[in-house]
Coordinates of C-alpha atoms and ligand atoms in Angstrom, one line a residue:
X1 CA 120.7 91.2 100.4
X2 CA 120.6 91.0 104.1
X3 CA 117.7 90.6 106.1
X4 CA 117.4 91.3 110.3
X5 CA 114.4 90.2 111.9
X6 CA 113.5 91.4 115.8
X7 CA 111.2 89.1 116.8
X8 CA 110.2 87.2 120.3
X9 CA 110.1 83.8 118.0
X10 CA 113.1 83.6 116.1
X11 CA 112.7 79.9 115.4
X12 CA 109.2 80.5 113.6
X13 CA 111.7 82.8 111.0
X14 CA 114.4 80.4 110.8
X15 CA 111.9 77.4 109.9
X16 CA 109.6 79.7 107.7
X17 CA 113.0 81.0 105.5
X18 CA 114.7 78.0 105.6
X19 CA 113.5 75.7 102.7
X20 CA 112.6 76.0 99.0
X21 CA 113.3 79.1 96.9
X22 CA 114.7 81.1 99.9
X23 CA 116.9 78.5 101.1
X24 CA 118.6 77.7 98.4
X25 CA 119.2 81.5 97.7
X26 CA 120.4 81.7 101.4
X27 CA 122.6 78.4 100.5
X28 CA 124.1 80.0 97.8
X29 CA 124.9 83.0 99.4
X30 CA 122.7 85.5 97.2
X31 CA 120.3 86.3 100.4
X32 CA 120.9 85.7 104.4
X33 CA 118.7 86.5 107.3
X34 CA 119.5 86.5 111.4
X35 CA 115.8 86.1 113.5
X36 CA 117.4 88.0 116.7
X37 CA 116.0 87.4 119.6
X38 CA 114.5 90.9 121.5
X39 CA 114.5 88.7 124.6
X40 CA 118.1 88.2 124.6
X41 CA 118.3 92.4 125.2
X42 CA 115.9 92.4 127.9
X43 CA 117.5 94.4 131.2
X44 CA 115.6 92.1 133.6
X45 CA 118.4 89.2 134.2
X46 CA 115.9 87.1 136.4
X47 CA 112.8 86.8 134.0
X48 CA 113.9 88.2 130.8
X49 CA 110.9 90.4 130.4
X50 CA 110.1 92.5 127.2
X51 CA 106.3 93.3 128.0
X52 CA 104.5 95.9 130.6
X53 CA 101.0 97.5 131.2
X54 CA 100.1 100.4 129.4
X55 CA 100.1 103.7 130.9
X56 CA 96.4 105.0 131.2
X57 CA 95.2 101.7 131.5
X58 CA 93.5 99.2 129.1
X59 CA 93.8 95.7 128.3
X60 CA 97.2 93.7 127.7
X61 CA 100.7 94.2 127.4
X62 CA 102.5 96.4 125.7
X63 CA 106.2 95.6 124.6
X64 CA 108.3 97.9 126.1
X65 CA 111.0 100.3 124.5
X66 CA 114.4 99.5 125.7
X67 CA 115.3 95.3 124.4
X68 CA 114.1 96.6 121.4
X69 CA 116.1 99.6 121.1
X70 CA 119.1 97.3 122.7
X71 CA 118.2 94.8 119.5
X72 CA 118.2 97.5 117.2
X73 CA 121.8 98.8 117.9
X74 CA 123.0 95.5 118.2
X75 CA 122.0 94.8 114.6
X76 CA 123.1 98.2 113.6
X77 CA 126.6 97.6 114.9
X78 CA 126.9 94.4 112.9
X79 CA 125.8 95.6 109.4
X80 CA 128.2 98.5 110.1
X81 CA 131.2 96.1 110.9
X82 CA 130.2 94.4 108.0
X83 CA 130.5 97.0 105.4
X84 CA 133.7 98.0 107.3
X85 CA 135.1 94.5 106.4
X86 CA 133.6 95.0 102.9
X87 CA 135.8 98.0 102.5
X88 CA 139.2 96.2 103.1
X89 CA 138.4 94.4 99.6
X90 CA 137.3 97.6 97.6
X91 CA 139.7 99.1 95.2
X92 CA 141.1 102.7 95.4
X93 CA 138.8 104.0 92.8
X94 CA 135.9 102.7 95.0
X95 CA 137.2 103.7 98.6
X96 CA 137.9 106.9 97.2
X97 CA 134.3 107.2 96.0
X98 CA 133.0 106.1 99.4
X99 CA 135.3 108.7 101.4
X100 CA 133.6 111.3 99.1
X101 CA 130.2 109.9 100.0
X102 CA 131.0 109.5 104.0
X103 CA 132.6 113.0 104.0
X104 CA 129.3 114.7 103.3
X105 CA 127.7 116.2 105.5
X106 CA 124.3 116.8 103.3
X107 CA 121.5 115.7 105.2
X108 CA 119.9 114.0 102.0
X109 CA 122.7 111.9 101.6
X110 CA 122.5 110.5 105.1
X111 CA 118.9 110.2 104.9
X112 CA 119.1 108.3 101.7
X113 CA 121.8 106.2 102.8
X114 CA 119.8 105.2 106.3
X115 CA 119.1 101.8 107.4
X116 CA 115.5 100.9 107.0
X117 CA 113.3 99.4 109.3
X118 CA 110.0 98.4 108.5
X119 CA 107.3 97.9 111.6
X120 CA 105.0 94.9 110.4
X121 CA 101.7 96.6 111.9
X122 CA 98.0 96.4 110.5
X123 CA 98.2 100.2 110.7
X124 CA 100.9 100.7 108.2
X125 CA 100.3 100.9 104.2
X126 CA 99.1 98.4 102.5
X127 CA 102.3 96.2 101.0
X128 CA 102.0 95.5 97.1
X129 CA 104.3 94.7 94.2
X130 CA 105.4 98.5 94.1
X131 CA 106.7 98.3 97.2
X132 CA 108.6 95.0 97.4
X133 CA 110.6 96.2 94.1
X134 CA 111.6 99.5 96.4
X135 CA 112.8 97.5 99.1
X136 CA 114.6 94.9 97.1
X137 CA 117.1 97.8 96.3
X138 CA 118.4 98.2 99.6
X139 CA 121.5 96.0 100.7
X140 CA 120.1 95.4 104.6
X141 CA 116.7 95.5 105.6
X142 CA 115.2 95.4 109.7
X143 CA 111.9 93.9 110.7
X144 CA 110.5 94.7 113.8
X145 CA 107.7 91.8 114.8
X146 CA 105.3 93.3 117.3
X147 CA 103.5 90.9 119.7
X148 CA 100.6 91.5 122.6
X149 CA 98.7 94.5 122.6
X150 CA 101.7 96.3 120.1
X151 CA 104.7 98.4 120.8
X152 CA 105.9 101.8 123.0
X153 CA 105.6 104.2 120.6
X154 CA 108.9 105.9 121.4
X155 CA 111.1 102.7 120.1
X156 CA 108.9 103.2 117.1
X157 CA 109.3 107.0 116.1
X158 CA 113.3 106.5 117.6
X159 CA 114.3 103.5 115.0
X160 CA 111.3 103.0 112.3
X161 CA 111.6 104.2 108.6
X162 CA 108.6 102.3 107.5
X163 CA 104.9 101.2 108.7
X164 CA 103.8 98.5 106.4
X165 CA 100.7 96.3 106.8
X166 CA 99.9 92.8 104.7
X167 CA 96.4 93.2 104.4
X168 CA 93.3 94.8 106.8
X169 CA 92.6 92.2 108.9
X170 CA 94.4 91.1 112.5
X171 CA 97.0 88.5 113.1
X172 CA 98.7 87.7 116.2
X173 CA 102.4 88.9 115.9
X174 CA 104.4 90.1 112.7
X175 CA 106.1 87.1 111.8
X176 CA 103.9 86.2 109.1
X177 CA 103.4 88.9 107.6
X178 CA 107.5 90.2 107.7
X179 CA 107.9 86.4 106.2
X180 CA 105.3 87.5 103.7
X181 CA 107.6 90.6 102.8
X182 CA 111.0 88.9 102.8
X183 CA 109.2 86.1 100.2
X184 CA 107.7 88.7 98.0
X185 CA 111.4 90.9 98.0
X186 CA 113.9 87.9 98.0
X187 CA 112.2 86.8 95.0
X188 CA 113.3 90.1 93.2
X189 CA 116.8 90.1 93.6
X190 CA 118.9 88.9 90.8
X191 CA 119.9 85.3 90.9
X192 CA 116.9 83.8 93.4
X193 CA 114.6 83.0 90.9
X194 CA 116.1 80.4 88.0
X195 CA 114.3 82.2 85.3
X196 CA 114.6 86.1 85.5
X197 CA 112.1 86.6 83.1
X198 CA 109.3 85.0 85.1
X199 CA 109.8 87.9 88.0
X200 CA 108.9 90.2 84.5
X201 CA 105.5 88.6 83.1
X202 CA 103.8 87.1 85.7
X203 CA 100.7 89.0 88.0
X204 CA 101.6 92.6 89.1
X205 CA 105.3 93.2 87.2
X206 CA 103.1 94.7 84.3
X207 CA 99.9 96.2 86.7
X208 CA 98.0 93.0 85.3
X209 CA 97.1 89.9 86.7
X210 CA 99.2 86.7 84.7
X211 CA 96.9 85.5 81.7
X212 CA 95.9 81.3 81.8
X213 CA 98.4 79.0 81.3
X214 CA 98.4 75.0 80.3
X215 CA 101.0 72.4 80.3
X216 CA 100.4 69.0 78.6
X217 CA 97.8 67.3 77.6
X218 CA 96.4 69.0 75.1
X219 CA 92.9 67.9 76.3
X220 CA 91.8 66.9 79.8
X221 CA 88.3 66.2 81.0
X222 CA 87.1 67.8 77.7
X223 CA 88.6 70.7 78.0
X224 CA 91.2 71.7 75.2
X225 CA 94.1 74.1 75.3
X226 CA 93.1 77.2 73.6
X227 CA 94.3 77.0 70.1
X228 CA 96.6 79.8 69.4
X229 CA 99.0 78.4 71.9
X230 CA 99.4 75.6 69.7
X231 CA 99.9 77.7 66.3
X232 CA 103.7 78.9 66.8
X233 CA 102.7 81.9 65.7
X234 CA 104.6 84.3 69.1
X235 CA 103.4 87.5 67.9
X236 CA 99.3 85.8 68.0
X237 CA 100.1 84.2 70.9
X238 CA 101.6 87.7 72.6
X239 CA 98.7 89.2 71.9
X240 CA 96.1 86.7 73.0
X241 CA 98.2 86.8 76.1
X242 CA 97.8 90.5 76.9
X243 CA 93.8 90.3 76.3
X244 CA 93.8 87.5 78.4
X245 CA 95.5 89.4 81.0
X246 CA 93.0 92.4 80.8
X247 CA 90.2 90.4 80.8
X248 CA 90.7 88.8 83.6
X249 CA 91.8 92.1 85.8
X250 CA 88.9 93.9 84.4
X251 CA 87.0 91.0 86.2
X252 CA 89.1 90.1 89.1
X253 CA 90.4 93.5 90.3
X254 CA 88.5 96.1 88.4
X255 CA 90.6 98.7 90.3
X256 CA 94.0 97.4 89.1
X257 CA 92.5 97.6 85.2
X258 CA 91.5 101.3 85.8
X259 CA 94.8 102.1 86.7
X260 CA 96.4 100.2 83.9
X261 CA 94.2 101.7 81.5
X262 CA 95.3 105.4 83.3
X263 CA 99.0 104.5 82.6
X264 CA 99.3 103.1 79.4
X265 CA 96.6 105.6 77.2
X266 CA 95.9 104.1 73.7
X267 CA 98.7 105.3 71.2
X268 CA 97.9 107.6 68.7
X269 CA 97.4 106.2 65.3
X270 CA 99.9 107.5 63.3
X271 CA 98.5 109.9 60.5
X272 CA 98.6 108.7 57.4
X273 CA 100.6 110.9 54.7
X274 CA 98.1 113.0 53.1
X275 CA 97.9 112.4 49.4
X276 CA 99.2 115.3 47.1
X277 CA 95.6 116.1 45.4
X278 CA 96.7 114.3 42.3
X279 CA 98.7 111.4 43.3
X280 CA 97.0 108.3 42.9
X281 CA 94.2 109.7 40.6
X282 CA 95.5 109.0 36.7
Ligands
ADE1 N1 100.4 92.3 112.7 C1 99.2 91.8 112.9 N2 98.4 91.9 111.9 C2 99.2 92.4 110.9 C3 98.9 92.7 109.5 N3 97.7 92.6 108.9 N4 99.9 93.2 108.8 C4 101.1 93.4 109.3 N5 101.4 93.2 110.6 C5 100.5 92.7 111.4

């Protein structure tokens, strides 16, 4: 998985992506990322400007259409080359199967096959679990980082798929929160975590926050390790788990255990066979 980040501090990316989980996934080739630089697009040789007042007046800058466009394109081109190199390894079966796909004129197949490009902005939707699992499926992704008092909106409705927002408070620029983003996907691709299964059972990848957890000693400061962990018993221990777990969202996030309780009604108890009026009896 690719990611393409438009941003006016590219070297804030690079550092942020570069060590622990994600660079050892970018190391091994399973993720990559380019920070381009939208000053590097600007059309003003001298200065290298990206920003201008606002029409109608108001405080601060607003960054201005055009580098960012230019940036756009430029990544565009790339991932397009890319998959055109791609191609020269694929096997008839699978070029065929593209040329079928490229062929088609159906607007729902080019929609569904477009590039996306989220806008890190407080005013998009609110980025959860949900929505990192969506993007993970796509094979590029584009951030845009706005800066100063935000973005021409024409750039926006020309390139952007997707408004998406870390939280409801104000930061200064996007790259935290598009580093936020790229952390929370990356992690769900196949092969960047070591152990597949913790992406499965940990907070959100059931609607539940993660239950308690201990590691050795078995006492510490008085404290002891809740006993049915130390029993063996996996089906006890399962269970105790998954009470744990809806204990502490009831408490913690009382609006994620509503809509767990929503999605996963209690079963039915299965009937039990009625007993023919004199079985049993005699
Ligand atoms: N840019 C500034 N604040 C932001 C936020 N909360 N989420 C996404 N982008 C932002």
């Amino acid at each position: 998985m690719n990611f393409h980040v438009m941003t006016l501090f590219p070297e804030m990316i690079e550092q942020g992506l570069s060590t622990s989980i994600l660079g050892r996934a970018k190391e091994k080739g399973i993720i990559d990322f380019e920070a381009v630089n939208i000053r590097d697009f600007s059309a003003d040789m001298k200065h290298h400007k990206v920003d201008d007042y606002t029409y109608g007046g108001g405080a601060g800058m607003l960054m201005q259409a055009q580098p960012i466009y230019d940036c756009y394109k430029a990544i565009e081109k790339r991932i397009e080359e890319n998959k055109d190199c791609k191609c020269i390894d694929r096997t008839d079966d699978e070029n065929a199967l593209a040329e079928n796909i490229d062929c088609k004129d159906d607007l729902d197949v080019k929609e569904a096959r477009r590039l996306r490009v989220i806008y890190v902005t407080p005013q998009g939707a609110v980025f959860n679990q949900q929505m990192a699992a969506d993007f993970a499926k796509e094979e590029d992704l584009v951030f845009l980082c706005g800066h100063y008092e935000g973005v021409d909106e024409r750039v926006l409705e020309e390139i952007v798929t997707d408004y998406v927002s870390i939280g409801d408070y104000v930061l200064t620029g996007g790259e935290l929160p598009a580093m936020v983003m790229i952390d929370a996907i990356s992690r769900l691709v196949p092969g960047v975590l070591n152990n597949d299964e913790s992406a499965m059972t940990e907070s959100f990848g059931n609607g539940l926050l993660e239950y308690p957890q201990y590691s050795r000693p078995e006492e510490w400061m008085g404290k002891k390790v809740p006993g049915i962990l130390l029993s063996g018993d996996h089906k006890k221990v399962d269970e105790w788990r998954l009470e744990q777990s809806l204990l502490r969202t009831k408490e913690r996030r009382p609006e994620l255990y509503e809509q767990w309780l929503i999605d996963n009604p209690p079963k039915p108890e299965k009937k039990k066979r009625r007993r023919k009026h004199n079985e049993g009896i005699l």
